Amino acid sequence: MARVFSGIQPSGELHIGNYLGAVRRWVELQREHECFFCIVDYHAITQEYKVAAMESQTLDMAIGLLAAGIDPERAVLFVQSHVPEHTELSWVLTTVTPVGELERMTQFKEKAQRQESVLAGLMNYPVLQAADVLLYKATLVPVGEDQVQHIELMREIARKFNARYGAGFFPEPQALVGQARRILGLDGESKMSKSMGNTIGVLEEPESIWQRLRPAKTDPARVTRNDPGNPEVCNIYTLHRYFSDPETQEHVARQCRTAGWGCLDCKKVLADNMARELAPMRERAAELRGKIHEVREILAVGAAKAREVARETMQEVRERLGLLQPIRAEEFTR
Ligand code: TRP
């Protein structure tokens, strides 16, 4: 049994990109491994966000994860800021992390480009991510492929710490990237992400799924209804591969290649299948929304379990660093 850690930002809605790219895998892993799943609110504040919405977005993400099948009896589900050791270890790790490596990160470069002044928190984002995983000495990190570079850096940070403070202290975590094809947004261009507004939420109503799919990008070569298309370059077809049975997939591909169907016909079938597949999650989420206090309790229990491990690691880390330990109240002599 390995220890697994992964994190997700509290973007509010869990969308099908999150779900197919990572969360579906989490649900499988919790059956066989010791899993820690974390809603990373301290990561979320490295970019502009709505302060007034953070609380509800965090709860909504918890509801989405529980509805998607994360089982608090099997996995530890918690909020990052509820376990202060994450930021504590993160500080320590900044002292073994080369700035050059942080500046090299693709995500940092992309985000920094859009900023007038680049803040230190944005650059240190991958250090906090390393702390998340190393705090639990987890060895498996199920993520989407866009996170592989951060995991590589995390391994380097572990090596650097070990080289300086004790061989073998932190295991080098491994990225677990599913063979899932990259899930593009409905624009058919960029990665599906809430900030791009190109998502479909896992908990969306059937009608709303249809409204989103309707204008979604398909094979750009299909300009008019009678142009034959190529399913291999169509993001809608990629989604069929997840939500439609093999027979339907084949049928859809043929109808596309022969211009038998227009893109709307194809999308209609996808919308129906998607709505059907996601219905059980929608129901579970509705139930959870009716008992928010229970959801918060699940998170509190999760944080307490996580903290047991986190405290121990931080204690060991401080010892490795050679820091003076405070004496305990019982040891006072005056
Ligand atoms: N950076 C990850 C993402 O955007 C989220 C994350 C934070 C994470 N900490 C992590 C993922 C630790 C895996 C492990 O998807």
Tab-separated table of C-alpha atoms and ligand atoms in Angstrom:
chain	number	residue	atom	x	y	z
A	1	MET	CA	0.000	0.000	0.000
A	2	ALA	CA	1.507	3.280	-1.099
A	3	ARG	CA	0.699	6.706	0.220
A	4	VAL	CA	-1.025	8.937	-2.300
A	5	PHE	CA	-1.380	12.724	-2.196
A	6	SER	CA	-3.096	15.064	-4.581
A	7	GLY	CA	-4.542	18.536	-4.517
A	8	ILE	CA	-7.128	20.579	-6.330
A	9	GLN	CA	-7.829	24.298	-6.246
A	10	PRO	CA	-11.132	25.495	-4.769
A	11	SER	CA	-12.403	26.819	-8.075
A	12	GLY	CA	-15.996	26.099	-6.984
A	13	GLU	CA	-17.182	23.778	-9.679
A	14	LEU	CA	-15.532	20.449	-10.314
A	15	HIS	CA	-15.505	20.305	-14.118
A	16	ILE	CA	-15.187	17.334	-16.435
A	17	GLY	CA	-11.555	18.248	-17.166
A	18	ASN	CA	-10.715	17.870	-13.442
A	19	TYR	CA	-12.828	14.769	-13.257
A	20	LEU	CA	-11.512	12.894	-16.281
A	21	GLY	CA	-7.959	14.186	-15.871
A	22	ALA	CA	-7.443	13.327	-12.213
A	23	VAL	CA	-10.352	12.932	-9.805
A	24	ARG	CA	-11.697	9.770	-11.441
A	25	ARG	CA	-8.302	8.240	-10.722
A	26	TRP	CA	-8.408	9.411	-7.114
A	27	VAL	CA	-11.643	7.518	-6.602
A	28	GLU	CA	-9.958	4.321	-7.847
A	29	LEU	CA	-6.802	4.836	-5.824
A	30	GLN	CA	-8.626	5.230	-2.515
A	31	ARG	CA	-9.671	1.589	-2.720
A	32	GLU	CA	-6.102	0.306	-2.609
A	33	HIS	CA	-3.950	3.010	-1.087
A	34	GLU	CA	-3.728	5.387	1.799
A	35	CYS	CA	-4.924	8.614	0.199
A	36	PHE	CA	-4.766	12.281	1.149
A	37	PHE	CA	-6.816	14.640	-1.015
A	38	CYS	CA	-6.457	18.319	-0.344
A	39	ILE	CA	-8.378	21.412	-1.425
A	40	VAL	CA	-5.507	23.827	-1.863
A	41	ASP	CA	-6.831	27.237	-0.867
A	42	TYR	CA	-3.373	28.689	-0.162
A	43	HIS	CA	-2.471	27.909	-3.767
A	44	ALA	CA	-5.615	29.623	-4.994
A	45	ILE	CA	-4.640	32.972	-3.467
A	46	THR	CA	-1.522	33.211	-5.665
A	47	GLN	CA	-3.746	34.545	-8.419
A	48	GLU	CA	-6.486	37.119	-8.335
A	49	TYR	CA	-9.599	35.705	-6.723
A	50	LYS	CA	-12.874	36.826	-5.223
A	51	VAL	CA	-12.413	37.032	-1.466
A	52	ALA	CA	-16.150	36.931	-0.798
A	53	ALA	CA	-16.533	33.739	-2.852
A	54	MET	CA	-13.639	31.714	-1.442
A	55	GLU	CA	-15.597	30.113	1.395
A	56	SER	CA	-18.420	28.878	-0.795
A	57	GLN	CA	-16.051	27.787	-3.572
A	58	THR	CA	-14.134	25.668	-1.086
A	59	LEU	CA	-17.332	24.040	0.152
A	60	ASP	CA	-18.557	23.540	-3.403
A	61	MET	CA	-15.319	21.786	-4.313
A	62	ALA	CA	-15.671	19.538	-1.280
A	63	ILE	CA	-19.234	18.713	-2.335
A	64	GLY	CA	-18.074	18.033	-5.899
A	65	LEU	CA	-15.340	15.670	-4.724
A	66	LEU	CA	-17.633	13.800	-2.358
A	67	ALA	CA	-20.300	13.561	-5.059
A	68	ALA	CA	-17.696	12.247	-7.506
A	69	GLY	CA	-16.996	9.389	-5.151
A	70	ILE	CA	-14.278	10.452	-2.724
A	71	ASP	CA	-15.143	8.438	0.359
A	72	PRO	CA	-14.168	10.003	3.691
A	73	GLU	CA	-14.074	6.520	5.226
A	74	ARG	CA	-11.305	5.556	2.840
A	75	ALA	CA	-9.483	8.778	2.040
A	76	VAL	CA	-8.480	11.819	4.049
A	77	LEU	CA	-10.211	14.843	2.517
A	78	PHE	CA	-9.213	18.221	3.916
A	79	VAL	CA	-8.553	21.894	3.288
A	80	GLN	CA	-4.914	22.990	3.031
A	81	SER	CA	-5.187	26.046	5.284
A	82	HIS	CA	-6.610	23.862	8.079
A	83	VAL	CA	-3.204	22.197	8.403
A	84	PRO	CA	-0.684	24.983	9.047
A	85	GLU	CA	2.275	22.626	8.624
A	86	HIS	CA	1.885	22.968	4.840
A	87	THR	CA	3.027	26.569	4.857
A	88	GLU	CA	5.558	25.870	7.574
A	89	LEU	CA	7.327	23.174	5.558
A	90	SER	CA	6.985	25.302	2.450
A	91	TRP	CA	9.161	27.964	4.062
A	92	VAL	CA	11.823	25.439	4.919
A	93	LEU	CA	11.796	24.082	1.372
A	94	THR	CA	12.286	27.554	-0.142
A	95	THR	CA	15.725	27.445	1.449
A	96	VAL	CA	16.789	24.486	-0.710
A	97	THR	CA	14.998	25.548	-3.912
A	98	PRO	CA	16.958	27.372	-6.632
A	99	VAL	CA	15.127	30.475	-7.894
A	100	GLY	CA	16.271	29.592	-11.402
A	101	GLU	CA	14.241	26.390	-11.299
A	102	LEU	CA	11.123	28.277	-10.228
A	103	GLU	CA	11.543	30.828	-13.001
A	104	ARG	CA	11.821	28.003	-15.511
A	105	MET	CA	8.375	26.536	-14.731
A	106	THR	CA	6.023	26.736	-17.714
A	107	GLN	CA	2.969	27.567	-15.616
A	108	PHE	CA	4.837	30.309	-13.807
A	109	LYS	CA	6.020	31.830	-17.055
A	110	GLU	CA	2.533	31.786	-18.515
A	111	LYS	CA	0.905	33.293	-15.461
A	112	ALA	CA	3.706	35.813	-14.874
A	113	GLN	CA	3.373	37.044	-18.431
A	114	ARG	CA	-0.157	38.214	-17.748
A	115	GLN	CA	0.921	40.165	-14.660
A	116	GLU	CA	2.232	43.699	-14.355
A	117	SER	CA	4.194	42.880	-11.253
A	118	VAL	CA	5.037	39.297	-10.433
A	119	LEU	CA	4.466	38.357	-6.809
A	120	ALA	CA	6.728	36.048	-4.828
A	121	GLY	CA	3.808	33.753	-3.960
A	122	LEU	CA	3.228	32.947	-7.614
A	123	MET	CA	6.847	31.979	-8.084
A	124	ASN	CA	6.837	29.902	-4.899
A	125	TYR	CA	3.662	28.064	-5.864
A	126	PRO	CA	5.559	24.848	-6.729
A	127	VAL	CA	7.423	24.965	-3.403
A	128	LEU	CA	4.117	24.925	-1.511
A	129	GLN	CA	3.045	22.082	-3.778
A	130	ALA	CA	6.220	20.183	-2.870
A	131	ALA	CA	5.489	20.785	0.815
A	132	ASP	CA	1.952	19.417	0.351
A	133	VAL	CA	3.255	16.075	-0.816
A	134	LEU	CA	6.492	15.770	1.163
A	135	LEU	CA	4.737	16.585	4.441
A	136	TYR	CA	3.039	13.185	4.143
A	137	LYS	CA	6.086	11.490	2.593
A	138	ALA	CA	3.674	10.415	-0.127
A	139	THR	CA	5.139	8.541	-3.086
A	140	LEU	CA	2.328	8.671	-5.642
A	141	VAL	CA	0.825	11.875	-6.995
A	142	PRO	CA	-2.083	11.438	-9.423
A	143	VAL	CA	-2.308	14.588	-11.541
A	144	GLY	CA	-3.093	15.872	-14.993
A	145	GLU	CA	-0.151	16.070	-17.375
A	146	ASP	CA	0.218	19.826	-16.901
A	147	GLN	CA	1.532	19.136	-13.386
A	148	VAL	CA	4.362	16.786	-14.360
A	149	GLN	CA	6.934	19.576	-14.371
A	150	HIS	CA	5.944	20.573	-10.838
A	151	ILE	CA	6.355	16.978	-9.676
A	152	GLU	CA	9.801	16.810	-11.278
A	153	LEU	CA	10.786	19.922	-9.351
A	154	MET	CA	9.299	18.418	-6.197
A	155	ARG	CA	11.627	15.452	-6.640
A	156	GLU	CA	14.576	17.758	-7.002
A	157	ILE	CA	13.574	19.654	-3.856
A	158	ALA	CA	13.366	16.337	-1.977
A	159	ARG	CA	16.842	15.383	-3.231
A	160	LYS	CA	18.292	18.746	-2.254
A	161	PHE	CA	16.793	18.534	1.231
A	162	ASN	CA	18.020	14.971	1.665
A	163	ALA	CA	21.508	15.858	0.437
A	164	ARG	CA	21.802	18.580	3.012
A	165	TYR	CA	19.852	17.208	5.972
A	166	GLY	CA	19.883	13.446	5.803
A	167	ALA	CA	19.803	10.793	3.118
A	168	GLY	CA	16.445	9.175	2.453
A	169	PHE	CA	14.400	11.507	4.622
A	170	PHE	CA	11.895	12.482	1.949
A	171	PRO	CA	11.006	9.833	-0.633
A	172	GLU	CA	10.945	11.139	-4.213
A	173	PRO	CA	7.280	11.285	-5.241
A	174	GLN	CA	6.189	9.934	-8.575
A	175	ALA	CA	3.613	11.531	-10.854
A	176	LEU	CA	0.773	9.229	-11.859
A	177	VAL	CA	-0.509	10.578	-15.137
A	178	GLY	CA	-3.472	8.727	-16.550
A	179	GLN	CA	-3.475	7.716	-20.191
A	180	ALA	CA	-6.385	10.123	-20.473
A	181	ARG	CA	-6.199	12.278	-23.552
A	182	ARG	CA	-5.788	15.908	-22.824
A	183	ILE	CA	-9.191	17.394	-22.064
A	184	LEU	CA	-9.514	20.630	-23.960
A	185	GLY	CA	-12.014	23.299	-23.132
A	186	LEU	CA	-15.115	23.906	-25.222
A	187	ASP	CA	-13.115	26.405	-27.279
A	188	GLY	CA	-11.169	23.392	-28.543
A	189	GLU	CA	-7.931	25.284	-27.937
A	190	SER	CA	-6.838	25.697	-24.348
A	191	LYS	CA	-6.947	23.346	-21.412
A	192	MET	CA	-10.336	23.159	-19.749
A	193	SER	CA	-10.247	25.552	-16.819
A	194	LYS	CA	-12.687	27.645	-14.850
A	195	SER	CA	-10.684	30.817	-15.429
A	196	MET	CA	-10.985	30.332	-19.199
A	197	GLY	CA	-14.771	29.910	-18.971
A	198	ASN	CA	-14.581	26.887	-21.265
A	199	THR	CA	-15.791	24.200	-18.882
A	200	ILE	CA	-18.687	21.871	-18.282
A	201	GLY	CA	-19.341	21.290	-14.601
A	202	VAL	CA	-19.726	17.756	-13.354
A	203	LEU	CA	-22.844	18.868	-11.481
A	204	GLU	CA	-24.503	20.831	-14.278
A	205	GLU	CA	-28.133	20.281	-15.211
A	206	PRO	CA	-28.830	18.525	-18.536
A	207	GLU	CA	-30.222	21.687	-20.091
A	208	SER	CA	-27.170	23.660	-19.119
A	209	ILE	CA	-24.831	20.944	-20.456
A	210	TRP	CA	-26.598	21.267	-23.786
A	211	GLN	CA	-26.353	25.072	-23.766
A	212	ARG	CA	-22.598	24.761	-23.321
A	213	LEU	CA	-22.020	22.024	-25.851
A	214	ARG	CA	-24.083	23.705	-28.544
A	215	PRO	CA	-21.590	26.426	-29.473
A	216	ALA	CA	-18.493	24.288	-28.695
A	217	LYS	CA	-15.673	24.060	-31.238
A	218	THR	CA	-15.468	21.012	-33.505
A	219	ASP	CA	-13.181	20.073	-36.416
A	220	PRO	CA	-12.342	23.516	-37.858
A	221	ALA	CA	-12.239	22.044	-41.369
A	222	ARG	CA	-15.965	21.391	-41.157
A	223	VAL	CA	-17.212	24.753	-42.295
A	224	THR	CA	-20.608	23.842	-43.719
A	225	ARG	CA	-23.031	21.088	-42.826
A	226	ASN	CA	-21.961	19.016	-45.847
A	227	ASP	CA	-18.196	19.083	-45.244
A	228	PRO	CA	-16.971	15.733	-43.995
A	229	GLY	CA	-15.095	15.957	-40.678
A	230	ASN	CA	-12.212	14.237	-38.946
A	231	PRO	CA	-13.179	12.939	-35.504
A	232	GLU	CA	-9.524	12.582	-34.520
A	233	VAL	CA	-9.110	16.359	-34.384
A	234	CYS	CA	-12.499	17.072	-32.799
A	235	ASN	CA	-12.741	17.755	-29.084
A	236	ILE	CA	-16.393	16.718	-29.081
A	237	TYR	CA	-15.359	13.324	-30.335
A	238	THR	CA	-12.753	13.086	-27.562
A	239	LEU	CA	-15.589	13.610	-25.105
A	240	HIS	CA	-17.668	10.927	-26.803
A	241	ARG	CA	-14.839	8.552	-25.981
A	242	TYR	CA	-15.486	9.123	-22.318
A	243	PHE	CA	-19.232	9.375	-22.223
A	244	SER	CA	-20.544	7.189	-25.051
A	245	ASP	CA	-20.364	3.414	-25.471
A	246	PRO	CA	-18.001	1.945	-28.128
A	247	GLU	CA	-20.829	1.327	-30.590
A	248	THR	CA	-21.983	4.921	-30.392
A	249	GLN	CA	-18.409	6.129	-30.730
A	250	GLU	CA	-18.017	4.172	-33.938
A	251	HIS	CA	-21.336	5.376	-35.269
A	252	VAL	CA	-20.522	8.991	-34.450
A	253	ALA	CA	-17.128	8.749	-36.160
A	254	ARG	CA	-18.683	7.327	-39.317
A	255	GLN	CA	-21.422	9.961	-39.416
A	256	CYS	CA	-18.763	12.642	-39.029
A	257	ARG	CA	-16.453	11.340	-41.762
A	258	THR	CA	-19.326	10.982	-44.228
A	259	ALA	CA	-21.078	14.212	-43.245
A	260	GLY	CA	-24.092	12.031	-42.458
A	261	TRP	CA	-24.588	14.032	-39.300
A	262	GLY	CA	-24.012	17.682	-38.662
A	263	CYS	CA	-22.022	18.675	-35.581
A	264	LEU	CA	-25.206	19.531	-33.719
A	265	ASP	CA	-26.539	15.994	-34.177
A	266	CYS	CA	-23.319	14.673	-32.757
A	267	LYS	CA	-23.400	17.086	-29.825
A	268	LYS	CA	-26.988	16.228	-28.993
A	269	VAL	CA	-26.054	12.569	-28.505
A	270	LEU	CA	-23.069	13.573	-26.394
A	271	ALA	CA	-25.176	15.916	-24.251
A	272	ASP	CA	-27.676	13.131	-23.532
A	273	ASN	CA	-25.011	10.595	-22.641
A	274	MET	CA	-23.126	13.063	-20.500
A	275	ALA	CA	-26.236	14.093	-18.588
A	276	ARG	CA	-27.083	10.445	-17.957
A	277	GLU	CA	-23.574	9.548	-16.801
A	278	LEU	CA	-23.371	12.515	-14.442
A	279	ALA	CA	-26.872	12.188	-12.995
A	280	PRO	CA	-25.872	10.111	-9.924
A	281	MET	CA	-23.242	12.692	-8.971
A	282	ARG	CA	-25.765	15.486	-9.355
A	283	GLU	CA	-28.115	13.667	-7.009
A	284	ARG	CA	-25.441	13.062	-4.394
A	285	ALA	CA	-24.390	16.702	-4.567
A	286	ALA	CA	-27.950	17.910	-4.041
A	287	GLU	CA	-28.153	15.719	-0.964
A	288	LEU	CA	-24.869	17.069	0.411
A	289	ARG	CA	-25.967	20.655	-0.178
A	290	GLY	CA	-28.813	19.954	2.213
A	291	LYS	CA	-26.380	19.024	4.975
A	292	ILE	CA	-23.489	21.443	4.725
A	293	HIS	CA	-22.694	20.990	8.381
A	294	GLU	CA	-21.894	17.343	7.727
A	295	VAL	CA	-19.615	18.324	4.868
A	296	ARG	CA	-17.758	20.698	7.173
A	297	GLU	CA	-17.481	17.964	9.733
A	298	ILE	CA	-15.945	15.631	7.152
A	299	LEU	CA	-13.367	18.328	6.374
A	300	ALA	CA	-12.619	18.881	10.063
A	301	VAL	CA	-12.088	15.184	10.682
A	302	GLY	CA	-9.891	15.053	7.568
A	303	ALA	CA	-7.769	17.971	8.769
A	304	ALA	CA	-7.307	16.332	12.171
A	305	LYS	CA	-6.120	13.089	10.565
A	306	ALA	CA	-3.820	14.926	8.174
A	307	ARG	CA	-2.421	16.998	10.977
A	308	GLU	CA	-1.327	13.966	12.961
A	309	VAL	CA	1.029	13.017	10.159
A	310	ALA	CA	1.983	16.608	9.343
A	311	ARG	CA	2.969	17.440	12.936
A	312	GLU	CA	5.227	14.455	13.130
A	313	THR	CA	7.008	15.261	9.876
A	314	MET	CA	7.508	18.892	10.898
A	315	GLN	CA	8.948	17.813	14.224
A	316	GLU	CA	11.427	15.569	12.416
A	317	VAL	CA	12.238	18.357	9.981
A	318	ARG	CA	13.027	20.818	12.774
A	319	GLU	CA	15.299	18.237	14.362
A	320	ARG	CA	17.111	17.683	11.052
A	321	LEU	CA	17.564	21.422	10.682
A	322	GLY	CA	19.203	21.524	14.098
A	323	LEU	CA	16.781	24.109	15.507
A	324	LEU	CA	16.482	24.717	19.237
A	325	GLN	CA	13.424	22.895	20.593
A	326	PRO	CA	11.251	24.847	23.017
A	327	ILE	CA	10.981	23.229	26.438
A	328	ARG	CA	7.520	22.105	27.407
A	329	ALA	CA	5.419	23.646	30.186
A	330	GLU	CA	5.945	20.520	32.318
A	331	GLU	CA	9.676	21.178	32.241
A	332	PHE	CA	9.401	24.728	33.629
A	333	THR	CA	11.172	25.229	36.931
A	334	ARG	CA	9.837	28.670	37.776
B	1	TRP	N1	-1.036	22.607	-8.686
B	1	TRP	C1	-2.065	21.599	-8.747
B	1	TRP	C2	-3.031	21.958	-9.870
B	1	TRP	O1	-3.189	23.105	-10.198
B	1	TRP	C3	-2.816	21.498	-7.441
B	1	TRP	C4	-1.948	20.982	-6.333
B	1	TRP	C5	-1.534	21.684	-5.237
B	1	TRP	C6	-1.432	19.685	-6.219
B	1	TRP	N2	-0.789	20.892	-4.449
B	1	TRP	C7	-0.674	19.670	-5.004
B	1	TRP	C8	-1.478	18.546	-7.028
B	1	TRP	C9	-0.003	18.536	-4.597
B	1	TRP	C10	-0.787	17.408	-6.598
B	1	TRP	C11	-0.057	17.411	-5.407
B	1	TRP	O2	-3.664	21.073	-10.395
